[in-house]
Coordinates of C-alpha atoms in Angstrom, one line a residue:
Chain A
X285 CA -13.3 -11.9 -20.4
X286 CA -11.9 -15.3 -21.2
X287 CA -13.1 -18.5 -19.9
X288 CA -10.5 -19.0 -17.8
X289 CA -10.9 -15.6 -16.0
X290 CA -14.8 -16.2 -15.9
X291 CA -13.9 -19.3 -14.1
X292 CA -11.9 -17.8 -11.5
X293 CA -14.6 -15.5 -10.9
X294 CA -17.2 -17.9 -10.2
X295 CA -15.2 -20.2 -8.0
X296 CA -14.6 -16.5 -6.4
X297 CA -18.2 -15.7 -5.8
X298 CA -18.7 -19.4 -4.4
X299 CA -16.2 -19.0 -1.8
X300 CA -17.1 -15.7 -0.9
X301 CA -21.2 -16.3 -1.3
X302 CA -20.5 -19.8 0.9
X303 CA -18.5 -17.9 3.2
X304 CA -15.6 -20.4 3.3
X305 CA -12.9 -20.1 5.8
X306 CA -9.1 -20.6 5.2
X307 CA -8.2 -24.0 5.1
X308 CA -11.4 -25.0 4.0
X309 CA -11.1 -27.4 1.0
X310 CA -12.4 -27.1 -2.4
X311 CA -13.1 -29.6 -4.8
X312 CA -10.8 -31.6 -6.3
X313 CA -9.3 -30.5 -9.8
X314 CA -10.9 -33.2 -11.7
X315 CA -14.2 -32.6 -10.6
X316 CA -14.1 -28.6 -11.2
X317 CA -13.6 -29.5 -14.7
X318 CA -16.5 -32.1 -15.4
X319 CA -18.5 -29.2 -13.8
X320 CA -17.2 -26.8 -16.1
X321 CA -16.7 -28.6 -19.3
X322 CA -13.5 -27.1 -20.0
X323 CA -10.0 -28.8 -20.1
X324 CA -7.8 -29.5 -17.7
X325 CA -5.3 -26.3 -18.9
X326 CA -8.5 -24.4 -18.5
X327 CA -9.0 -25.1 -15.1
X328 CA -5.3 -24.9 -14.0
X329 CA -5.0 -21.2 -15.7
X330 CA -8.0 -20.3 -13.5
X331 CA -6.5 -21.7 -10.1
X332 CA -3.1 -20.1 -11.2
X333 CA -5.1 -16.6 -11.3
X334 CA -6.9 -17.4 -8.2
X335 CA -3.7 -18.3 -6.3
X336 CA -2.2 -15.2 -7.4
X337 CA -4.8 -13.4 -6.3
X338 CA -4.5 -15.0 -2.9
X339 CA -7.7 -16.3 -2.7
X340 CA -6.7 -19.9 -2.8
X341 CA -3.7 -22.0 -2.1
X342 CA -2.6 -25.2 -3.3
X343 CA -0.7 -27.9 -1.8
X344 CA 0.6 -30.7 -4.1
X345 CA -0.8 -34.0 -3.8
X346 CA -3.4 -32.3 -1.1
X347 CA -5.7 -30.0 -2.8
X348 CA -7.1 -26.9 -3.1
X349 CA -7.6 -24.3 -0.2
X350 CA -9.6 -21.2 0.6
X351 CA -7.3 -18.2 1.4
X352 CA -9.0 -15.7 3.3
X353 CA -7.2 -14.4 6.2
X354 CA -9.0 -11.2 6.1
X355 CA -9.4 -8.5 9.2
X356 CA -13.0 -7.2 9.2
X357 CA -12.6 -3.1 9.1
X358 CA -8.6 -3.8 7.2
X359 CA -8.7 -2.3 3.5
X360 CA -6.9 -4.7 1.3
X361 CA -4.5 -2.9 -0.4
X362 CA -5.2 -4.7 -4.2
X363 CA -9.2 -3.7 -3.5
X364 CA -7.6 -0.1 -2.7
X365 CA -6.0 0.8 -5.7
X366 CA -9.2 0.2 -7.5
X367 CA -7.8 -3.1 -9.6
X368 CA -10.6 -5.1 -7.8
X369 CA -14.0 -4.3 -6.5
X370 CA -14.6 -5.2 -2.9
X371 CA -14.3 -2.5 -1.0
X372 CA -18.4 -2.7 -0.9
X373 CA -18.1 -3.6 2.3
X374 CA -16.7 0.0 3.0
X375 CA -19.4 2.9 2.4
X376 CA -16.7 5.5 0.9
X377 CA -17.7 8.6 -0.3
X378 CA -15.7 11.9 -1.7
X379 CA -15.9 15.4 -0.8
X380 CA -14.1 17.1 -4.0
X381 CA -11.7 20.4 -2.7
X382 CA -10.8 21.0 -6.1
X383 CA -10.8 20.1 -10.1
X384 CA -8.4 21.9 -12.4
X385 CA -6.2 21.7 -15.3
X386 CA -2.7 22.7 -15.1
X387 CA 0.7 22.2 -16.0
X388 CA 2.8 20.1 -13.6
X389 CA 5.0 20.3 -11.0
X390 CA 8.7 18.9 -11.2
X391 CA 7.6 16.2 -8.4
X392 CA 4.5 15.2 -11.4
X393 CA 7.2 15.5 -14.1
X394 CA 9.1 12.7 -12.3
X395 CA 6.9 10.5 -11.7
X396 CA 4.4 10.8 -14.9
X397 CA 7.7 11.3 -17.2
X398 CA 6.1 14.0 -18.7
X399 CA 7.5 18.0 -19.9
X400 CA 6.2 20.9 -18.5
X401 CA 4.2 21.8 -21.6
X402 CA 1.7 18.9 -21.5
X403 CA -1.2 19.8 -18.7
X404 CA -2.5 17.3 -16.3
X405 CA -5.8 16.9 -14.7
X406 CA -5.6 18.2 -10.6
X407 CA -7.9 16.6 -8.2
X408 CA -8.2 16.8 -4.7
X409 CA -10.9 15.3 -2.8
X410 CA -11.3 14.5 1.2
X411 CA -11.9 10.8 1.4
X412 CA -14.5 9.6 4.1
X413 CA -15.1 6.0 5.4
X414 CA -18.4 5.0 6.9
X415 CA -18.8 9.1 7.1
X416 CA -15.6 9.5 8.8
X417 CA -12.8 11.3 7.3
X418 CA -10.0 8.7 5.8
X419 CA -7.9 10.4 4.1
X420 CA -6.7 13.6 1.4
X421 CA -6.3 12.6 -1.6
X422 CA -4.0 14.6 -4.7
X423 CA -4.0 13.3 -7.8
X424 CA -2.5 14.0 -11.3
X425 CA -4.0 12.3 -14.7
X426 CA -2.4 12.9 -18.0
X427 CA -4.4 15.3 -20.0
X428 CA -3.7 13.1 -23.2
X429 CA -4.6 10.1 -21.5
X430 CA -7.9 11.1 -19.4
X431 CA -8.8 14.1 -21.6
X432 CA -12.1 14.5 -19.4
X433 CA -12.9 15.2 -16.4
X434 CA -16.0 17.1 -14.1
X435 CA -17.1 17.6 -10.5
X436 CA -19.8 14.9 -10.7
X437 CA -17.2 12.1 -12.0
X438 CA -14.6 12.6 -9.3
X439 CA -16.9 13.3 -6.6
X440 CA -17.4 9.2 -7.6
X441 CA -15.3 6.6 -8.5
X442 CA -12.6 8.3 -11.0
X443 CA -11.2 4.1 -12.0
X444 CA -14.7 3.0 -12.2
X445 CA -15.0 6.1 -14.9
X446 CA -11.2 5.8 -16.5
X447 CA -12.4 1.5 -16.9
X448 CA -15.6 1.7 -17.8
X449 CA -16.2 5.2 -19.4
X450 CA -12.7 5.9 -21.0
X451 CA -12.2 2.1 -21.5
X452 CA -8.7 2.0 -20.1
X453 CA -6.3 -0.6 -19.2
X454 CA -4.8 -0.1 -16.1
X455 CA -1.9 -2.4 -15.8
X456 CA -0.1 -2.3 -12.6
X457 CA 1.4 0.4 -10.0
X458 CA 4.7 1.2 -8.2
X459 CA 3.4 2.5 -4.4
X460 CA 5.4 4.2 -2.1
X461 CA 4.3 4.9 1.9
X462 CA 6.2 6.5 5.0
X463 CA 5.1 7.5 8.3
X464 CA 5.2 11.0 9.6
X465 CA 3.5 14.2 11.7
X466 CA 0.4 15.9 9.9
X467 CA 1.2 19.3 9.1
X468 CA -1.4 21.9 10.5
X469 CA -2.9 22.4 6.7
X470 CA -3.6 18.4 7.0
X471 CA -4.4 18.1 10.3
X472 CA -7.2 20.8 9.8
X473 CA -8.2 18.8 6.7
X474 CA -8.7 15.5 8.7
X475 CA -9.7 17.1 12.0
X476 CA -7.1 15.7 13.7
X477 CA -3.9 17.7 15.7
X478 CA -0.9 19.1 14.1
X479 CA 1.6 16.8 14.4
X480 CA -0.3 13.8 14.8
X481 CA 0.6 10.2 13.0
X482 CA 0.1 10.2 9.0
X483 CA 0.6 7.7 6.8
X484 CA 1.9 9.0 3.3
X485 CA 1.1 7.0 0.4
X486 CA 2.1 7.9 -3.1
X487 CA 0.9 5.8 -6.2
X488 CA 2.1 5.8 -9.9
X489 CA -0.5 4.3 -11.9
X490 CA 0.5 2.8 -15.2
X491 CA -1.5 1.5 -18.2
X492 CA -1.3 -2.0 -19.9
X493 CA 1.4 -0.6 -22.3
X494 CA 3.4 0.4 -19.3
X495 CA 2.5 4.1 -19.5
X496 CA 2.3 6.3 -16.2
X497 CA -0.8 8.3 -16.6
X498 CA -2.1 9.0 -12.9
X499 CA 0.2 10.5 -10.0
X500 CA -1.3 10.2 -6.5
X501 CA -0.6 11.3 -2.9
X502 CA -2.7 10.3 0.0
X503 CA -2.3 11.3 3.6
X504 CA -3.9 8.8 5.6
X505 CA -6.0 9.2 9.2
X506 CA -4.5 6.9 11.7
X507 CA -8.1 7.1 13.5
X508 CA -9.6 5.3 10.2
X509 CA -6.3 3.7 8.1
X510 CA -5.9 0.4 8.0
X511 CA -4.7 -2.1 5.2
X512 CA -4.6 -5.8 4.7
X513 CA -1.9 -7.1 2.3
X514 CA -1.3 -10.2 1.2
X515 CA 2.0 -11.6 -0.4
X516 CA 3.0 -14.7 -1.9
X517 CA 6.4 -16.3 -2.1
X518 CA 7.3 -16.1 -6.2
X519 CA 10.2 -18.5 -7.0
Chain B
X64 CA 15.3 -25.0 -9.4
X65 CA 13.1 -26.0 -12.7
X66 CA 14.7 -24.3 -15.7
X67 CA 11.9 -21.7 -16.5
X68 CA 12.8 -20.9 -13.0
X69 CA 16.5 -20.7 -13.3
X70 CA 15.8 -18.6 -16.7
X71 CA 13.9 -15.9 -15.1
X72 CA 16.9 -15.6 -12.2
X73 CA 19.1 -15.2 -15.4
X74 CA 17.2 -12.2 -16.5
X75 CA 16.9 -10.7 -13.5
X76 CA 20.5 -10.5 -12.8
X77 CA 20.9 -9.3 -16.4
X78 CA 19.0 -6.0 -15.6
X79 CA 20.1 -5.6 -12.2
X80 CA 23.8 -5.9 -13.5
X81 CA 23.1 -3.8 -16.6
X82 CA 21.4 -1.4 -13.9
X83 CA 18.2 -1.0 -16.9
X84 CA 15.7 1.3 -16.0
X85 CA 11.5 1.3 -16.4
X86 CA 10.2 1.0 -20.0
X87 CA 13.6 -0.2 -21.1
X88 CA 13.3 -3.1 -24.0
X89 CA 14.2 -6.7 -24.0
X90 CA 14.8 -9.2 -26.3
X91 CA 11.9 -10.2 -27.9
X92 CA 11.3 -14.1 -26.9
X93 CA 12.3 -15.8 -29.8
X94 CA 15.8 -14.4 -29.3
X95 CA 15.5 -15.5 -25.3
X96 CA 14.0 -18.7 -27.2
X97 CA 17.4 -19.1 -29.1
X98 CA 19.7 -18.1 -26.7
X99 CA 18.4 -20.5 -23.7
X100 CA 18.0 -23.1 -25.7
X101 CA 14.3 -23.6 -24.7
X102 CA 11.0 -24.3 -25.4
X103 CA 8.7 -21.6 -26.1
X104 CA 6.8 -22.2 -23.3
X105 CA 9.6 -22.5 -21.3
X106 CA 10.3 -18.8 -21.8
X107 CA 6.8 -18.3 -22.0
X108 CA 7.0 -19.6 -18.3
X109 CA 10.0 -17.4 -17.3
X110 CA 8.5 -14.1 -18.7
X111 CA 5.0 -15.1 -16.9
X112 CA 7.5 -15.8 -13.4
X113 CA 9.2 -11.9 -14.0
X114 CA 5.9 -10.2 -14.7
X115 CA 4.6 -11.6 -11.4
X116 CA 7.5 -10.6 -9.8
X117 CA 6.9 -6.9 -11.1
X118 CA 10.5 -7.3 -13.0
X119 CA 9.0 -7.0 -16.5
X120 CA 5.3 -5.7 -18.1
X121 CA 4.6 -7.5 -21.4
X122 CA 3.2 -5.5 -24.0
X123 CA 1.1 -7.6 -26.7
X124 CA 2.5 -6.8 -30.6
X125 CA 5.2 -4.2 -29.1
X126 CA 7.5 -6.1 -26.5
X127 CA 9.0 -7.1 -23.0
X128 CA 10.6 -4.4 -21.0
X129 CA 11.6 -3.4 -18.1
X130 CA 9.7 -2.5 -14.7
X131 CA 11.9 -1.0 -12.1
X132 CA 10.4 2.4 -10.9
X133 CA 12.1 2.2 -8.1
X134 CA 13.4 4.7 -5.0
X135 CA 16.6 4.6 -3.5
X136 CA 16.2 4.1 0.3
X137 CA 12.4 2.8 -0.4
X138 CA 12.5 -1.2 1.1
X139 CA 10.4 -2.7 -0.8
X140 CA 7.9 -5.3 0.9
X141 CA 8.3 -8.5 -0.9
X142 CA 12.0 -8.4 -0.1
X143 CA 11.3 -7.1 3.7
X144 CA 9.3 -10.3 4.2
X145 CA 12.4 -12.7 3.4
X146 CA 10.8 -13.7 0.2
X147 CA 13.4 -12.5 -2.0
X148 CA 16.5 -11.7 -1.3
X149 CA 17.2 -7.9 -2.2
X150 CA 17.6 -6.3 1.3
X151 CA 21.6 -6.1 0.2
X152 CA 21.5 -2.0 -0.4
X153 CA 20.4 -2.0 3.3
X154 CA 22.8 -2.6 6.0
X155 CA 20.6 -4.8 8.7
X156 CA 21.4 -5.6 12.4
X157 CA 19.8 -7.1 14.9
X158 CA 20.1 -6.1 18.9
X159 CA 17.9 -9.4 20.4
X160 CA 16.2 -8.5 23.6
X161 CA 14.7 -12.0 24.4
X162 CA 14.7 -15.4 23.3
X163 CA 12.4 -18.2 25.1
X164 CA 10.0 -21.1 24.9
X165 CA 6.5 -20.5 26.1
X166 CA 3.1 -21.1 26.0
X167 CA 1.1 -18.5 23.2
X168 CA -1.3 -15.7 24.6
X169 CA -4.6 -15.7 23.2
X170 CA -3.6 -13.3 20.3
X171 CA -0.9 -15.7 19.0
X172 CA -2.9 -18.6 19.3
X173 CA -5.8 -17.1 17.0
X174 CA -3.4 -15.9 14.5
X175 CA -1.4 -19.8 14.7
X176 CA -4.4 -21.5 15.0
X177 CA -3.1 -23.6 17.7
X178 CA -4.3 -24.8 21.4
X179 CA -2.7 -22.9 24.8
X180 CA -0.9 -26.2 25.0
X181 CA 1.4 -25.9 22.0
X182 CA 4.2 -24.1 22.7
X183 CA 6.3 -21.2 20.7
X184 CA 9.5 -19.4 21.0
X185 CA 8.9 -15.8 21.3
X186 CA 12.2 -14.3 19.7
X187 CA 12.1 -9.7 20.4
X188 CA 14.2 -8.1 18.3
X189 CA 15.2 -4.2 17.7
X190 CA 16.1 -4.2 14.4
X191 CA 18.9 -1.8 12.7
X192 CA 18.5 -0.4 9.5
X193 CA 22.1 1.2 8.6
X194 CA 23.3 1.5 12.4
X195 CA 20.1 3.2 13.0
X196 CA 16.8 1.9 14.9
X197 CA 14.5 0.7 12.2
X198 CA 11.9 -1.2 14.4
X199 CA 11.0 -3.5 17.5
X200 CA 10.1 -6.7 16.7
X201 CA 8.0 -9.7 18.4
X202 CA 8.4 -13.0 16.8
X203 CA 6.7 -16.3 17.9
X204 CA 7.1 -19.5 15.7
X205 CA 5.3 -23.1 16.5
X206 CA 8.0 -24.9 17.9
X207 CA 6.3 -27.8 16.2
X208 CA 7.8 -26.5 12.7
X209 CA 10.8 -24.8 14.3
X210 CA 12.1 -27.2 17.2
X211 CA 15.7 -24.9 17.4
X212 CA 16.4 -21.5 17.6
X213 CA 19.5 -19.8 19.6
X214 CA 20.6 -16.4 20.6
X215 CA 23.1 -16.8 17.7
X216 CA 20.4 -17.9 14.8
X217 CA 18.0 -14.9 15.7
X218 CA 21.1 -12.2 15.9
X219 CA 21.3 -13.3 12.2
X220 CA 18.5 -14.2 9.5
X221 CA 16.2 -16.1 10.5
X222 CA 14.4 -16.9 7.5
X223 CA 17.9 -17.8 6.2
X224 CA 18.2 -19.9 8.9
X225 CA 14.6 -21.5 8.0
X226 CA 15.0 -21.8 4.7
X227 CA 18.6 -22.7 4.4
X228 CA 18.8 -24.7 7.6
X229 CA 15.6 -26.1 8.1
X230 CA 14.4 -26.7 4.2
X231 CA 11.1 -24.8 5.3
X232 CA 9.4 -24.1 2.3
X233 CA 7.6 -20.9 3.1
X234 CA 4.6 -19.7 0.7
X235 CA 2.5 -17.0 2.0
X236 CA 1.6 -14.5 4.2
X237 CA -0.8 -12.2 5.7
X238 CA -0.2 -9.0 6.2
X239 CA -2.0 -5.9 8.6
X240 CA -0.7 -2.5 9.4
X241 CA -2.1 0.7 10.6
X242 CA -0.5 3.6 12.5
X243 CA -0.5 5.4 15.8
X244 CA 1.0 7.1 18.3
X245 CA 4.2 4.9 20.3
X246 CA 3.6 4.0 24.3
X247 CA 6.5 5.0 26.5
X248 CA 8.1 1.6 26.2
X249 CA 8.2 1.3 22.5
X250 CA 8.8 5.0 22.3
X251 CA 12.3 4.0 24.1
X252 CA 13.3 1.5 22.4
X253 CA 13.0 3.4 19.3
X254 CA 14.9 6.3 21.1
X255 CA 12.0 8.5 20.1
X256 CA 9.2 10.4 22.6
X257 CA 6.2 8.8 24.2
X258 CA 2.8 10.0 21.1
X259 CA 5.5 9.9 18.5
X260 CA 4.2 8.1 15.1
X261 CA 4.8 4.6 14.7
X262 CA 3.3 1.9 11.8
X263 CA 2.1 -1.4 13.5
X264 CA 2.2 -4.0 11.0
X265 CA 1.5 -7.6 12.0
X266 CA 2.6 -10.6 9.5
X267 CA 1.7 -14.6 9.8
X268 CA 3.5 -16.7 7.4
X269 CA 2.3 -20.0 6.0
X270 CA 4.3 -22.9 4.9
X271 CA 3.0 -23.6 1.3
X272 CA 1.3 -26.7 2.6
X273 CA -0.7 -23.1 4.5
X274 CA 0.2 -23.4 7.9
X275 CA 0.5 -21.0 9.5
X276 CA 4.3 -21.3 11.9
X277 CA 5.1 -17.7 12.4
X278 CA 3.2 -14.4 13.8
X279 CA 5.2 -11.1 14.2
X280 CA 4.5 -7.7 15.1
X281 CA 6.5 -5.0 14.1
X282 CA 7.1 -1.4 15.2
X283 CA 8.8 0.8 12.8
X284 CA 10.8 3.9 13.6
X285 CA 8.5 7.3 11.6
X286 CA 12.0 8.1 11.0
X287 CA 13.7 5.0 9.3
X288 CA 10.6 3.4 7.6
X289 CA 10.0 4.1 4.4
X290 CA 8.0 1.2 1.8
X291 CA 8.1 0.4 -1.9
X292 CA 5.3 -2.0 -3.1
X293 CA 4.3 -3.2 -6.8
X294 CA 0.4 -4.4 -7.3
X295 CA -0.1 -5.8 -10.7
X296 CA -3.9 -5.9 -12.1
X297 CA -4.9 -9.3 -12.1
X298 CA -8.3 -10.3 -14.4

């Protein structure tokens, strides 16, 4: 981690451990410098991160402000995908349905890029939150990419394994999410009604070097789903 | 427009126009260097503007390409939210169903952070994607920030109208959804059935000095909606 990004976290665990508010003010640019001993660019790369992040905003000439909007009980989206931790406030927990290798569908050819010949990791796990059921989960990892898997790792946190055990870079994700009725396979799955609301979310994760490696489909309970997002105007 | 700025428009046009597709290679920066004219960290600038924007993913010691993965009929959020314009594919309309002053319920004047005294216009909208219902939408903006709206503005854009005609300069916003089952009344406007799915999603946008000017709740049509978003890891 570089200094920068170690900066950004701490000024991240103050807000969060001094439970600041939006709007609340920080200190000014100047002085977060003398207390870090770093240089101005320094300081400025960490506030960049931390406005992209949307935890701060800040106003020219005015400042620098808390961001922090949040919705107790709404998943924020970012924390979802398992780029950040903070879904701690969430007790999530995995049933696994099943672990296998095989050789992909056309739907996983698409969106991993990938032949039939090379095998990908199958895992499908019912998702609970706070015990309740949150949603199915099917996912496809690249064989040559996560060449490892077992019951005990996905009935965990696969990313906190692919980071931390497999040491890989996970770069960014394309999502894609409709609306629709359960079918009576998922409603059974989720205990809820055939035909009731589902929210269908599919995710192509890719790795620092742009690769896809991990194809996911999620069928959301509309008991339990909901998501926080937060976007910033780019120009 | 700064000129990193106007840069980075440049070479997103170029692979819209030259219709590139994911993982496809760019110039390597020097080349941009030479051909803008610019600085180094002018580019450098540019590239950093595109990779937030999910246009590019730099890879260190191998290149810039192209990040694009994405679905025809898919509208992707960062666009929806009149950030960026993009929405051209899609053929939108708008039926408006009322337009007033009035004073804010207690729901819009937690999410404005403003006093019962403060009044709004509430602007309700149904919402035509391709001649077909795409969603009901509720609207109300601080009349303090927007002291004019008529029935023709809201027919049309109104973040066009804000931006273009007001010189707001809009910077963030919040996002919620969730999804459940439509009441009669939205269920009719949507010319769907009372139970049918529906995604709820609630916005408030921020001016980038952060307040907030503007709540809206949506209702999208099961049938119409369908979502693209990008999340980049930040560290």
């Amino acid at each position: 981690m570089l200094k920068y990004q170690r900066i950004a976290e701490d000024i991240e665990h103050y807000i969060v451990h001094n439970r600041l508010k939006q709007g609340d003010k920080l200190p000014v640019l100047e002085e977060l410098r003398r207390k870090y001993e770093v240089s101005k660019s320094t300081i400025t790369k960490a506030l960049e991160l931390l406005e992209m992040k949307g935890i701060i905003y800040q106003v020219r000439g005015s400042g620098i402000f808390v961001r922090r909007h949040k919705r107790k009980g709404y998943i924020n989206l970012d924390e979802n995908q398992g780029f950040r931790s903070g879904l701690d406030e969430f007790q999530l927990t995995s049933e696994v349905l099943k672990l296998e290798v095989m050789n992909p569908s056309e739907e996983v050819m698409t969106n991993l890029s990938i032949s039939a010949e090379e095998e990908v990791y199958y895992v499908k796990r019912l998702r609970f939150i706070h015990g309740q059921r949150l949603c199915i989960e099917e996912s496809y990892y690249k064989k040559s990419v996560v060449p490892f898997l077992n019951e005990q790792i996905v009935s965990e946190s696969i990313f906190n394994y692919l980071k931390e055990g497999l040491k890989l870079e996970i770069g960014f994700s394309d999502n894609f999410f409709h609306i629709g009725k359960l079918t009576k396979t998922e409603a059974n799955l989720l205990a809820l009604r055939t035909g009731d609301p589902g929210m269908y979310y599919e995710s192509v994760y890719h790795l620092t070097n742009g690769e896809a490696f991990d194809y996911s489909k999620l069928v959301y309970n509309f008991q339990e789903a909901q998501f926080y997002l937060q976007i910033n105007s780019l120009s």
